[in-house]
PDB file of C-alpha atoms in Angstrom:
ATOM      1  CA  UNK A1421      80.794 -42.615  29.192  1.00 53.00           C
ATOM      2  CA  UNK A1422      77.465 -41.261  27.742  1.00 56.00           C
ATOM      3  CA  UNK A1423      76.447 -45.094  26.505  1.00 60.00           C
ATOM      4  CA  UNK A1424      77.559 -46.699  30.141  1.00 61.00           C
ATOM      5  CA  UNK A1425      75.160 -43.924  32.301  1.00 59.00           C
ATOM      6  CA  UNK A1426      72.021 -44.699  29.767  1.00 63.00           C
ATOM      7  CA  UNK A1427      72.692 -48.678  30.622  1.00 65.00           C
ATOM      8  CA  UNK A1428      72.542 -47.797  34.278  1.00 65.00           C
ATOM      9  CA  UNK A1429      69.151 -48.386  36.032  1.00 69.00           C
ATOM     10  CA  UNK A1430      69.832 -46.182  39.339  1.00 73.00           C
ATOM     11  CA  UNK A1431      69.921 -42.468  39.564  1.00 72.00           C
ATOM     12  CA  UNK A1432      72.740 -41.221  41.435  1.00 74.00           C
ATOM     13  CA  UNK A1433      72.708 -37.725  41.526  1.00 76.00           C
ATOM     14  CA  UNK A1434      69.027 -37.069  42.367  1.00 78.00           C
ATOM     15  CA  UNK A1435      70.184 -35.930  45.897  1.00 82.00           C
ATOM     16  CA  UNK A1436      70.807 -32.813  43.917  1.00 81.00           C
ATOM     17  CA  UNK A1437      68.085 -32.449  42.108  1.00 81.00           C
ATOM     18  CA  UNK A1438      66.596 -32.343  45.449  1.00 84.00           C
ATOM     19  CA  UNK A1439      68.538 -29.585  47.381  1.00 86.00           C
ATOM     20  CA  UNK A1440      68.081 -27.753  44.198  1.00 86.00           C
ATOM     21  CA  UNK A1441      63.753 -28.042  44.610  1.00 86.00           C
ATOM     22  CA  UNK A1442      63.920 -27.012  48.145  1.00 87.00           C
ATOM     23  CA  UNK A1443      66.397 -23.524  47.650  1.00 87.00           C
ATOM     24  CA  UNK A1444      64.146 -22.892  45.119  1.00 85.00           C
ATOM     25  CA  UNK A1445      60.703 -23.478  47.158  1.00 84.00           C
ATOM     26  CA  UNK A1446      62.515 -21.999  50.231  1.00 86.00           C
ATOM     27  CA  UNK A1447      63.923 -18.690  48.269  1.00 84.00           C
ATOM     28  CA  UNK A1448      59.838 -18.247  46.812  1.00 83.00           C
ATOM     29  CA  UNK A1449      58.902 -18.177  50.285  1.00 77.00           C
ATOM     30  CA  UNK A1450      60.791 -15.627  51.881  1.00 69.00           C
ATOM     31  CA  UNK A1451      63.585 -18.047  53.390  1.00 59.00           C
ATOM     32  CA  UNK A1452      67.154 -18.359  52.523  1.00 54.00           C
ATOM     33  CA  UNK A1453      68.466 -21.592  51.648  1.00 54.00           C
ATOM     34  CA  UNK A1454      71.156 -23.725  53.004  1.00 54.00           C
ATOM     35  CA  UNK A1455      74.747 -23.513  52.259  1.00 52.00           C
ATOM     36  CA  UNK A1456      75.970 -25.582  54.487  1.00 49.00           C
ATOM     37  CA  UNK A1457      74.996 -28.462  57.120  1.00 46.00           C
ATOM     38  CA  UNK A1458      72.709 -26.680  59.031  1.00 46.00           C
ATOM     39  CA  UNK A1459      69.820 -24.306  58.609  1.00 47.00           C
ATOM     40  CA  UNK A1460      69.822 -20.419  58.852  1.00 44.00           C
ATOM     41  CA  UNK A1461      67.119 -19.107  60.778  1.00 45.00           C
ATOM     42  CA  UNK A1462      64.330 -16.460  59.386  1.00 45.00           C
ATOM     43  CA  UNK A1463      61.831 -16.156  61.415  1.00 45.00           C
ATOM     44  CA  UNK A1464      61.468 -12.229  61.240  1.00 47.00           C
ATOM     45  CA  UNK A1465      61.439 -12.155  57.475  1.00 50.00           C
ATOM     46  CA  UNK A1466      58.296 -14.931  57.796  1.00 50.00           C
ATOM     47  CA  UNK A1467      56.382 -13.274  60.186  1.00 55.00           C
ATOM     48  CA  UNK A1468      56.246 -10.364  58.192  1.00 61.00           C
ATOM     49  CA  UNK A1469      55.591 -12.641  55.307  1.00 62.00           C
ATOM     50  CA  UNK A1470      52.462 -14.053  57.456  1.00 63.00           C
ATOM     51  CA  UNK A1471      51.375 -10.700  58.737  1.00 72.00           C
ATOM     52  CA  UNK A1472      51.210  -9.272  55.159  1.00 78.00           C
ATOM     53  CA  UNK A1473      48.814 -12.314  54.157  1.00 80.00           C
ATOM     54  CA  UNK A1474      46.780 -11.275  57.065  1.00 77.00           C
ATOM     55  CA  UNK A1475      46.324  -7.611  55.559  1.00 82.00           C
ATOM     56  CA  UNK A1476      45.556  -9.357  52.692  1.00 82.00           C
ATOM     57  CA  UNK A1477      42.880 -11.507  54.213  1.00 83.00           C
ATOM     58  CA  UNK A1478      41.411  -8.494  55.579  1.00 81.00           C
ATOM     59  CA  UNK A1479      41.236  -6.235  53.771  1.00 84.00           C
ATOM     60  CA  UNK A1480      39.450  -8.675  50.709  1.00 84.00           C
ATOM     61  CA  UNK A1481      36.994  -9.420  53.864  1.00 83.00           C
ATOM     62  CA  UNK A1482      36.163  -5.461  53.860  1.00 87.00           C
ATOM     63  CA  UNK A1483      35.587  -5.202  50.403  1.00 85.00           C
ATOM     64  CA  UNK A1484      33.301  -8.247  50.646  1.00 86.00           C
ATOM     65  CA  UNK A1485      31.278  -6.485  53.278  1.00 85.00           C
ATOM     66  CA  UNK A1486      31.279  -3.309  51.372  1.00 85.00           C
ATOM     67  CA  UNK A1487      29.738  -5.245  48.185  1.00 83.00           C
ATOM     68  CA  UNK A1488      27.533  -7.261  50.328  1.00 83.00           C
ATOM     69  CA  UNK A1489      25.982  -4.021  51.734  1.00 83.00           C
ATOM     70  CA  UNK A1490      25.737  -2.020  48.564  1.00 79.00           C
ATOM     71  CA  UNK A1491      23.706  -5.061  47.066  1.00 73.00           C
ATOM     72  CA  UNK A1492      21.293  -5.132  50.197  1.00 71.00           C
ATOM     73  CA  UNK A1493      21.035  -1.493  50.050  1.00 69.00           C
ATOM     74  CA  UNK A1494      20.293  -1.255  46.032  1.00 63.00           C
ATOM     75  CA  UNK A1495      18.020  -4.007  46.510  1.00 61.00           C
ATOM     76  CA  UNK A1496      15.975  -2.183  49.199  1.00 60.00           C
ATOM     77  CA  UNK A1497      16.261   1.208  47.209  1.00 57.00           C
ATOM     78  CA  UNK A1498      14.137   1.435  43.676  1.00 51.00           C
ATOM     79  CA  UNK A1499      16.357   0.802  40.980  1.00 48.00           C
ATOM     80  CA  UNK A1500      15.366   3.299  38.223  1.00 51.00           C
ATOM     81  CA  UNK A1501      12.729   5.687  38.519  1.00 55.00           C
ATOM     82  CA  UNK A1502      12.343   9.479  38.937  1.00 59.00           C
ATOM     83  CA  UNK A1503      11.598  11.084  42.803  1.00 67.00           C
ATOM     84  CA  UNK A1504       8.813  10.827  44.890  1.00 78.00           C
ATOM     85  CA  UNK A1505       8.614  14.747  43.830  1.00 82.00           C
ATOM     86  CA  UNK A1506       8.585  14.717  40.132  1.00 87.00           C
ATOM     87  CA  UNK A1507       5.376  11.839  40.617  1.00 89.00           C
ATOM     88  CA  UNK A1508       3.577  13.953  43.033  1.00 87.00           C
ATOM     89  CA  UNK A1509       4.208  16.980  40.235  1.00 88.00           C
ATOM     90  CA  UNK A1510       3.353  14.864  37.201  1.00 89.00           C
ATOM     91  CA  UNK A1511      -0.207  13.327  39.377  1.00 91.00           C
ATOM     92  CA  UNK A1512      -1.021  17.244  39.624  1.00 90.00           C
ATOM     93  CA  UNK A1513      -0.745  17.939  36.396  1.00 90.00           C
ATOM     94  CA  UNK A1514      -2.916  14.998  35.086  1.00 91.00           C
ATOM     95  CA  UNK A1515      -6.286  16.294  37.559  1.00 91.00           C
ATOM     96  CA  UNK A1516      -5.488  19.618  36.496  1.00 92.00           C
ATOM     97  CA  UNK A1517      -6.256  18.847  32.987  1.00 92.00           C
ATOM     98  CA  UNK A1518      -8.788  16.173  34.042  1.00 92.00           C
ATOM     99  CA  UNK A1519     -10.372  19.547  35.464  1.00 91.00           C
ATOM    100  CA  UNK A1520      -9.933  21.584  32.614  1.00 92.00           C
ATOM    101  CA  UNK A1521     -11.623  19.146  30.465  1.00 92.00           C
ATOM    102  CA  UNK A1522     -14.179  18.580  32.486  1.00 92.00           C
ATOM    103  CA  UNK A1523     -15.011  21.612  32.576  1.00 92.00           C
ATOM    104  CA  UNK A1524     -14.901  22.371  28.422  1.00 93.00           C
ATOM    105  CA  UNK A1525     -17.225  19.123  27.886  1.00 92.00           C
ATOM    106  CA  UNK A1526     -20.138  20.765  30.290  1.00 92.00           C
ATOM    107  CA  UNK A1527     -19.489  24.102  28.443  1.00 92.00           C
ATOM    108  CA  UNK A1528     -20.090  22.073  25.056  1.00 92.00           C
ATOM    109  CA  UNK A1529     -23.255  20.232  26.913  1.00 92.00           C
ATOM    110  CA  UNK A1530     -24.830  23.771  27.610  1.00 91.00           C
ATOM    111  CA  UNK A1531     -24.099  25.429  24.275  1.00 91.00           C
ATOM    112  CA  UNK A1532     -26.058  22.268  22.592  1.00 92.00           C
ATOM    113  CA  UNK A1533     -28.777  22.564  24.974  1.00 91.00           C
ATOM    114  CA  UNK A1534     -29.161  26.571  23.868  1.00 90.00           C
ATOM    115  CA  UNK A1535     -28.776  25.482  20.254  1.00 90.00           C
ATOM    116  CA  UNK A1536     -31.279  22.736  20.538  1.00 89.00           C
ATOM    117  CA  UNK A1537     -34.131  25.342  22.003  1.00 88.00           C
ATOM    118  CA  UNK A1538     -33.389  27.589  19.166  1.00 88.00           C
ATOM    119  CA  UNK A1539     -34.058  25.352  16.520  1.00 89.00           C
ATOM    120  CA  UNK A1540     -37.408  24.462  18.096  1.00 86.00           C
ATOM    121  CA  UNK A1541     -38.346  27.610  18.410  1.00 85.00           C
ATOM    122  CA  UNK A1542     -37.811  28.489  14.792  1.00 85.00           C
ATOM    123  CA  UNK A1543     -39.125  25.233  13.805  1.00 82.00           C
ATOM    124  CA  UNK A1544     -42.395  26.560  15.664  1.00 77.00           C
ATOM    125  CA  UNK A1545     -42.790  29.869  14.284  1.00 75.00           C
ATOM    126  CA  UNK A1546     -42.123  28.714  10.978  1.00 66.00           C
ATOM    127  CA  UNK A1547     -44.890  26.159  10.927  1.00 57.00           C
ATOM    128  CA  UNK A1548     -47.229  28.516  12.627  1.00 54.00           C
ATOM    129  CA  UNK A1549     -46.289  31.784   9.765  1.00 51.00           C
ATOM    130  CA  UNK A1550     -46.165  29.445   6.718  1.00 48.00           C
ATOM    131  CA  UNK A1551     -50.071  28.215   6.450  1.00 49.00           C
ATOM    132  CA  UNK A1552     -52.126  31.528   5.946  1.00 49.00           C
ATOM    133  CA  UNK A1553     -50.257  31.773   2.608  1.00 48.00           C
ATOM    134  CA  UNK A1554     -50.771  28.640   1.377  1.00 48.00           C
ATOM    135  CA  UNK A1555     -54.540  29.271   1.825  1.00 48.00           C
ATOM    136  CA  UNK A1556     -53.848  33.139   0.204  1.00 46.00           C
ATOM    137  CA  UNK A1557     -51.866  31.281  -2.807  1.00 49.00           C
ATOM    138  CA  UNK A1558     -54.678  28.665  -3.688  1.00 50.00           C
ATOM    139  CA  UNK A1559     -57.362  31.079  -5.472  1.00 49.00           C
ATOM    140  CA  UNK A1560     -55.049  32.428  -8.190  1.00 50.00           C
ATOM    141  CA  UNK A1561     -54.819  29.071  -9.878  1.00 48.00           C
ATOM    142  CA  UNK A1562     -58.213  28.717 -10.216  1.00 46.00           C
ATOM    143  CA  UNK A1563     -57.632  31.952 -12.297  1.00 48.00           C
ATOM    144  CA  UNK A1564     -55.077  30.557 -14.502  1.00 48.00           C
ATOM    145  CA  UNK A1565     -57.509  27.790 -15.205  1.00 48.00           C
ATOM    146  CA  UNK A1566     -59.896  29.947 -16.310  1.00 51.00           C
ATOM    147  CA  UNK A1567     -57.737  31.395 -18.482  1.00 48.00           C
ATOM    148  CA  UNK A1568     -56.565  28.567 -20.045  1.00 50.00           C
ATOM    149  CA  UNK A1569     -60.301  27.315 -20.936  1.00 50.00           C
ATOM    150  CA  UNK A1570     -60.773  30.547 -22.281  1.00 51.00           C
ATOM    151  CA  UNK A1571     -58.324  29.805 -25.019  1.00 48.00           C
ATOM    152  CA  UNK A1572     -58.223  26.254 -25.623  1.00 50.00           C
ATOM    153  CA  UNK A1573     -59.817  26.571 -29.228  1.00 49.00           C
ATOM    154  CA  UNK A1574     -56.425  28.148 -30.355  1.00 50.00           C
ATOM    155  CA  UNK A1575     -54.304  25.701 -27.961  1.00 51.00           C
ATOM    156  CA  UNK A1576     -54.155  22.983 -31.089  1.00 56.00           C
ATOM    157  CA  UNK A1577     -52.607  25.720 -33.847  1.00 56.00           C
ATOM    158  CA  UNK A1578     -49.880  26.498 -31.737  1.00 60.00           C
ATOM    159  CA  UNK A1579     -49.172  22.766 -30.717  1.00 66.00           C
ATOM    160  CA  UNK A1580     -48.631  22.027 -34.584  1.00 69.00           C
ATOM    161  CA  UNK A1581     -46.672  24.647 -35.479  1.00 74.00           C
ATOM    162  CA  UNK A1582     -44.247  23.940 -32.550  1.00 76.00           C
ATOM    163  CA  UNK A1583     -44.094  20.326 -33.959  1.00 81.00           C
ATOM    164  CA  UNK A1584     -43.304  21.475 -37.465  1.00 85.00           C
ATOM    165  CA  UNK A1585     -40.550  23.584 -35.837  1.00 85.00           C
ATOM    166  CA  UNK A1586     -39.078  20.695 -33.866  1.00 87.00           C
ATOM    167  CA  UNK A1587     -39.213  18.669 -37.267  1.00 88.00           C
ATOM    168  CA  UNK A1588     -37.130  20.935 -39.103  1.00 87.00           C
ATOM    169  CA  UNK A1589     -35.179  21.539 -36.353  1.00 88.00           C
ATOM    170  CA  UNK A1590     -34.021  17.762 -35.903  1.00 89.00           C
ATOM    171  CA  UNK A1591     -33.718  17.480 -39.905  1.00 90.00           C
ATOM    172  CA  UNK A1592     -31.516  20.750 -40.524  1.00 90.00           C
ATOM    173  CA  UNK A1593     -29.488  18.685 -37.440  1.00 90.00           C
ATOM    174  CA  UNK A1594     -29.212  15.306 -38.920  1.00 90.00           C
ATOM    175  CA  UNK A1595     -28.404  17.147 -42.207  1.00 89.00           C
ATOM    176  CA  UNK A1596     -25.500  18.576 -40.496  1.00 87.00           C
ATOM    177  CA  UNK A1597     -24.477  15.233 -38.733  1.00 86.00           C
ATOM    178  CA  UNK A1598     -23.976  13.810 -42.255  1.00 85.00           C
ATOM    179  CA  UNK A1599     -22.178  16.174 -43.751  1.00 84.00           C
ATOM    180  CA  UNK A1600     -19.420  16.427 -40.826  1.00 82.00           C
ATOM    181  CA  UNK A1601     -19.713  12.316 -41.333  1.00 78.00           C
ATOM    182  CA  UNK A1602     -18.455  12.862 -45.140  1.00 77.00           C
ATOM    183  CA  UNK A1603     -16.066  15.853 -44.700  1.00 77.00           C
ATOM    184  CA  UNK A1604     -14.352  13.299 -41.858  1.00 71.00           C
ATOM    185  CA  UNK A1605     -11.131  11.457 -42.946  1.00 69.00           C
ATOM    186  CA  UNK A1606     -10.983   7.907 -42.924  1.00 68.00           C
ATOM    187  CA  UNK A1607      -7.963   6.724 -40.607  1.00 72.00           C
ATOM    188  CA  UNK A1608      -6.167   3.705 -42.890  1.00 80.00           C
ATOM    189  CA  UNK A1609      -4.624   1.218 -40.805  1.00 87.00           C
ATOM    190  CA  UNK A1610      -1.255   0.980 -41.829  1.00 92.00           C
ATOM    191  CA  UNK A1611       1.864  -1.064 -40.874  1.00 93.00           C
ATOM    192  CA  UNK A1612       5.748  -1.061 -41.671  1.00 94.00           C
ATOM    193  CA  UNK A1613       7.461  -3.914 -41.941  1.00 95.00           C
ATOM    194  CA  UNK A1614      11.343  -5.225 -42.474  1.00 95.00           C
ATOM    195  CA  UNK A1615      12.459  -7.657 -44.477  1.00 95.00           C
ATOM    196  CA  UNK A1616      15.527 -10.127 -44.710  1.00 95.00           C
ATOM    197  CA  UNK A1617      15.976 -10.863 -48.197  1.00 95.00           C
ATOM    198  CA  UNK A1618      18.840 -13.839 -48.382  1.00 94.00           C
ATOM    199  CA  UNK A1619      20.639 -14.574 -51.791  1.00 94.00           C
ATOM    200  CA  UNK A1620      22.057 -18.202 -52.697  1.00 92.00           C
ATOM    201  CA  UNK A1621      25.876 -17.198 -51.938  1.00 91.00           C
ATOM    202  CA  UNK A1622      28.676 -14.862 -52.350  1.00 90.00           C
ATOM    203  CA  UNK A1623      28.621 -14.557 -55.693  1.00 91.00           C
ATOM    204  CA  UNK A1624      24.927 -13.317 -56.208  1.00 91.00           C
ATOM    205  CA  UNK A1625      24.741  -9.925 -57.388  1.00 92.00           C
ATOM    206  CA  UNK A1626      23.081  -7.961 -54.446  1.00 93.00           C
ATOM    207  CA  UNK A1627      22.591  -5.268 -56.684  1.00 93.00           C
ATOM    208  CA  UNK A1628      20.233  -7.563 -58.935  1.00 93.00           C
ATOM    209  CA  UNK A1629      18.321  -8.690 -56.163  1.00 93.00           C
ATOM    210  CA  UNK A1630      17.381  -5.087 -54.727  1.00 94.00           C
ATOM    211  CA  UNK A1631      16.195  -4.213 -58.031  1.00 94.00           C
ATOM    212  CA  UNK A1632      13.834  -7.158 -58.242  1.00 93.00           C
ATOM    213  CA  UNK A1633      12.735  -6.959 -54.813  1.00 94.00           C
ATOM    214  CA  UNK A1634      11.649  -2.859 -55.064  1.00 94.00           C
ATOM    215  CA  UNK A1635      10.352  -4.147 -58.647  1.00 94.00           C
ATOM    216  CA  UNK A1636       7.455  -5.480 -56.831  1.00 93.00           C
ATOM    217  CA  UNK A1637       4.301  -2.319 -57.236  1.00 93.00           C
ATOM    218  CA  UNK A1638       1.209  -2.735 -55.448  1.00 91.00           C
ATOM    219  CA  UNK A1639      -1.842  -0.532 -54.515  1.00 91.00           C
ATOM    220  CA  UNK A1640      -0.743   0.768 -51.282  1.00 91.00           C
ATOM    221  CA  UNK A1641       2.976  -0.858 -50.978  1.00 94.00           C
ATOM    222  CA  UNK A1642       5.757   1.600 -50.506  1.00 94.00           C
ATOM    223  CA  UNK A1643       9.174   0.422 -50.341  1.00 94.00           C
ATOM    224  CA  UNK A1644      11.782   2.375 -47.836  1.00 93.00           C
ATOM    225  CA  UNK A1645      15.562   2.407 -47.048  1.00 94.00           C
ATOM    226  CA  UNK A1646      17.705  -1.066 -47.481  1.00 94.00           C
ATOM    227  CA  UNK A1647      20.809  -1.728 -46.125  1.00 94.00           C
ATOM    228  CA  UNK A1648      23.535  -4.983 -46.525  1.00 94.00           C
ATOM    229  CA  UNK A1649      24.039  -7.037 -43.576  1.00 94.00           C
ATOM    230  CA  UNK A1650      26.931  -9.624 -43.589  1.00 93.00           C
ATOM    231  CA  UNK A1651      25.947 -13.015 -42.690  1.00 91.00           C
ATOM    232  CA  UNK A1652      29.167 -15.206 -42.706  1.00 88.00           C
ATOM    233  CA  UNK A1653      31.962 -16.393 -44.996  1.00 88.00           C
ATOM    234  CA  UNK A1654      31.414 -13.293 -47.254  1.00 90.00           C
ATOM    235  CA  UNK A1655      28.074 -13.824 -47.800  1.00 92.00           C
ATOM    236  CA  UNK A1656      25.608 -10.829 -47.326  1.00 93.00           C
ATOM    237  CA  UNK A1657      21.750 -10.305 -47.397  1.00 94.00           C
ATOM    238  CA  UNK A1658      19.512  -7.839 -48.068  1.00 94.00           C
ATOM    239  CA  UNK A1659      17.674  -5.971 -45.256  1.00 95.00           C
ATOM    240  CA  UNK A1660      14.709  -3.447 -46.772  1.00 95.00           C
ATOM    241  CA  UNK A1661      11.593  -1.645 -45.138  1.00 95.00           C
ATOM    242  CA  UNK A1662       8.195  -1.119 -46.544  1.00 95.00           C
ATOM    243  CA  UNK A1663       4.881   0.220 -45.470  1.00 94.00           C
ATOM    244  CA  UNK A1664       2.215  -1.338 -46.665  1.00 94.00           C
ATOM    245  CA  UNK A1665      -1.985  -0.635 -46.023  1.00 92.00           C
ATOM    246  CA  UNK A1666      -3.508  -3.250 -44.599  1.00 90.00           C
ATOM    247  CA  UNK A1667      -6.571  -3.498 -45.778  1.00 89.00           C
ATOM    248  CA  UNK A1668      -5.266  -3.275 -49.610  1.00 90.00           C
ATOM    249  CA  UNK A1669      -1.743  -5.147 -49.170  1.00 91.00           C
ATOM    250  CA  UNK A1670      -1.456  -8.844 -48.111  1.00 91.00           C
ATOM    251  CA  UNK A1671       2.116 -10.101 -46.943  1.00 91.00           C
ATOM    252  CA  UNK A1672       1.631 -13.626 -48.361  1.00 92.00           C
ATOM    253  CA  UNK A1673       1.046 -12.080 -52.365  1.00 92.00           C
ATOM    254  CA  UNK A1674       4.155  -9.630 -51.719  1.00 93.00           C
ATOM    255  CA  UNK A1675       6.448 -12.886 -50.332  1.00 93.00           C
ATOM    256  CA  UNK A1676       5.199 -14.740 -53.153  1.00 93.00           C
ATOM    257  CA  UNK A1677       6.748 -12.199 -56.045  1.00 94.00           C
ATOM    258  CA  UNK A1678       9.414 -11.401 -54.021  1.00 94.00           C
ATOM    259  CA  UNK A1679      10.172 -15.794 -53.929  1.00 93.00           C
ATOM    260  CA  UNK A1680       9.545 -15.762 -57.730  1.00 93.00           C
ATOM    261  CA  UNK A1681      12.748 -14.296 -58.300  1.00 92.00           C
ATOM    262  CA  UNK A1682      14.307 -17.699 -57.357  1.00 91.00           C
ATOM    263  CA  UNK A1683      17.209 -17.222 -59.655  1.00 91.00           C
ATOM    264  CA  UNK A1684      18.881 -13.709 -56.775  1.00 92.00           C
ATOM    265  CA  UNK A1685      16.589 -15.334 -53.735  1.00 93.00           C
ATOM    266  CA  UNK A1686      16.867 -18.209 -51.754  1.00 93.00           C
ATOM    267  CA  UNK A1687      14.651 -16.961 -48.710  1.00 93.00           C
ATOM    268  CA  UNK A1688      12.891 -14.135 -47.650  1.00 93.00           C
ATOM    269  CA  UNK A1689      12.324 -13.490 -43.394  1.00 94.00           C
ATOM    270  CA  UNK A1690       9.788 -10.705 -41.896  1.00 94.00           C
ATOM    271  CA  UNK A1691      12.144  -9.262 -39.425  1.00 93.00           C
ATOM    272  CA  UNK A1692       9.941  -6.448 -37.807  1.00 93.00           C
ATOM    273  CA  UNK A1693       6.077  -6.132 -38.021  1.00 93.00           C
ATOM    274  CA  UNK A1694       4.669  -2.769 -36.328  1.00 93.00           C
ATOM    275  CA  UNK A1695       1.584  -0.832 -36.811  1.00 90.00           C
ATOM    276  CA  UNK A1696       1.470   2.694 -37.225  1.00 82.00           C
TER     277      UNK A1696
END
């Protein structure tokens, strides 16, 4: 049955399809469909369908006015800004203390003004009271002149024994200058200094080869701790501090006795250098 309708071209049963649309269409708007032949009547249920869509209408057109007119009227209003009284207020305010400062500045004009005439005036008497004396002061150096001509023949002793005093003066000071010179210890420069000390393999005595290392005496060499370090597949070298004085030790004569030993020593690496 199924394969004979999907051959067939025509459709039969759309008639119901149809009457099916138009209860459905006619239920959505208020109506009651058909059951029969002919149409039921509803005209009170869609004229209170249409008068409710008229409310509708309405009332959307009052709120559209009421929008409309609180636009225009925030529009013609200022937007944000304090009252016409708190500006009037706040204008007051500012000339008051326009005012006030007026005022202070011509205060500060006339106290300059009385300051200025005071310092003239005892710029005046000053000058006026200070050149009698300098006439008054003049005739006692002529005395002191005098004086000094009077003893001029002894002037020359006391000049050269003032020298002599001077003299021994500055020698008894360089004297002293040398002496703190000698008493002064000399800083030595000195600087310690780490080692790597590497043997030929495993089977090196380390023991040996610390002994022939700290074997090594020189004028200012001192050797410090030592410690093993492992460097790989059981082989281990020798890690030792010294501090040496520069100016008596060189690095290249100690590497040199420490490489003589070249039956313990392969190599020899300076790990740290620092001065102290």
């Amino acid at each position: 049955m199924s394969a004979a309708l999907a051959c067939e071209t025509v459709w039969y049963e759309k008639w119901r399809c149809d009457d099916a649309e138009r209860e459905h269409y006619t239920r959505l708007g208020g109506g009651v469909p058909q059951t029969g032949g002919s149409p039921v009547k509803t005209a009170p249920q869609s004229d209170s369908s249409a008068s409710s869509i008229v409310e509708q209408i309405a009332q959307a057109r009052k709120q559209i006015q009421k929008s409309l007119q609180s636009n225009a009227s925030a529009k013609s209003s200022p937007a944000a800004g304090p009252p016409c009284s708190q500006i009037a207020a706040r204008i007051q305010s500012l000339e008051n203390e326009n005012k006030e400062l007026r005022k202070v500045t011509q205060d500060l004009q006339a106290l300059v003004k009385k300051l200025d005439s005071r310092v003239s005036a005892l710029e005046g008497s000053s000058g006026t009271s200070g050149a009698p004396p300098a006439k008054v002061a003049a005739p006692p150096a002529a005395d002191s002149g005098d004086a000094d001509e009077d003893f001029e023949l002894f002037g020359d002793e006391d000049d050269d024994e003032v020298d002599e005093a001077a003299e021994k003066l500055k020698a008894e000071r360089v004297a002293a200058y040398q002496a703190k010179l000698a008493t002064k210890k000399v800083v030595i420069a000195k600087s310690n200094i780490i080692l790597d000390v590497k043997p030929w393999d495993d089977e090196t005595d380390m023991v040996a080869l610390e002994k022939c290392v700290r074997s090594i005496e020189m004028d200012g060499l001192l050797w410090g701790a030592s410690k093993l370090v492992p460097v790989g597949y059981g082989i281990k070298k020798l890690q030792i501090s010294c501090v040496v004085e520069d100016d008596k030790v060189s690095m290249d004569d100690v590497e040199e006795q420490i490489l003589a030993h070249e039956d313990f020593i392969q190599s020899m690496d300076i790990v740290v250098f620092n001065k102290i």
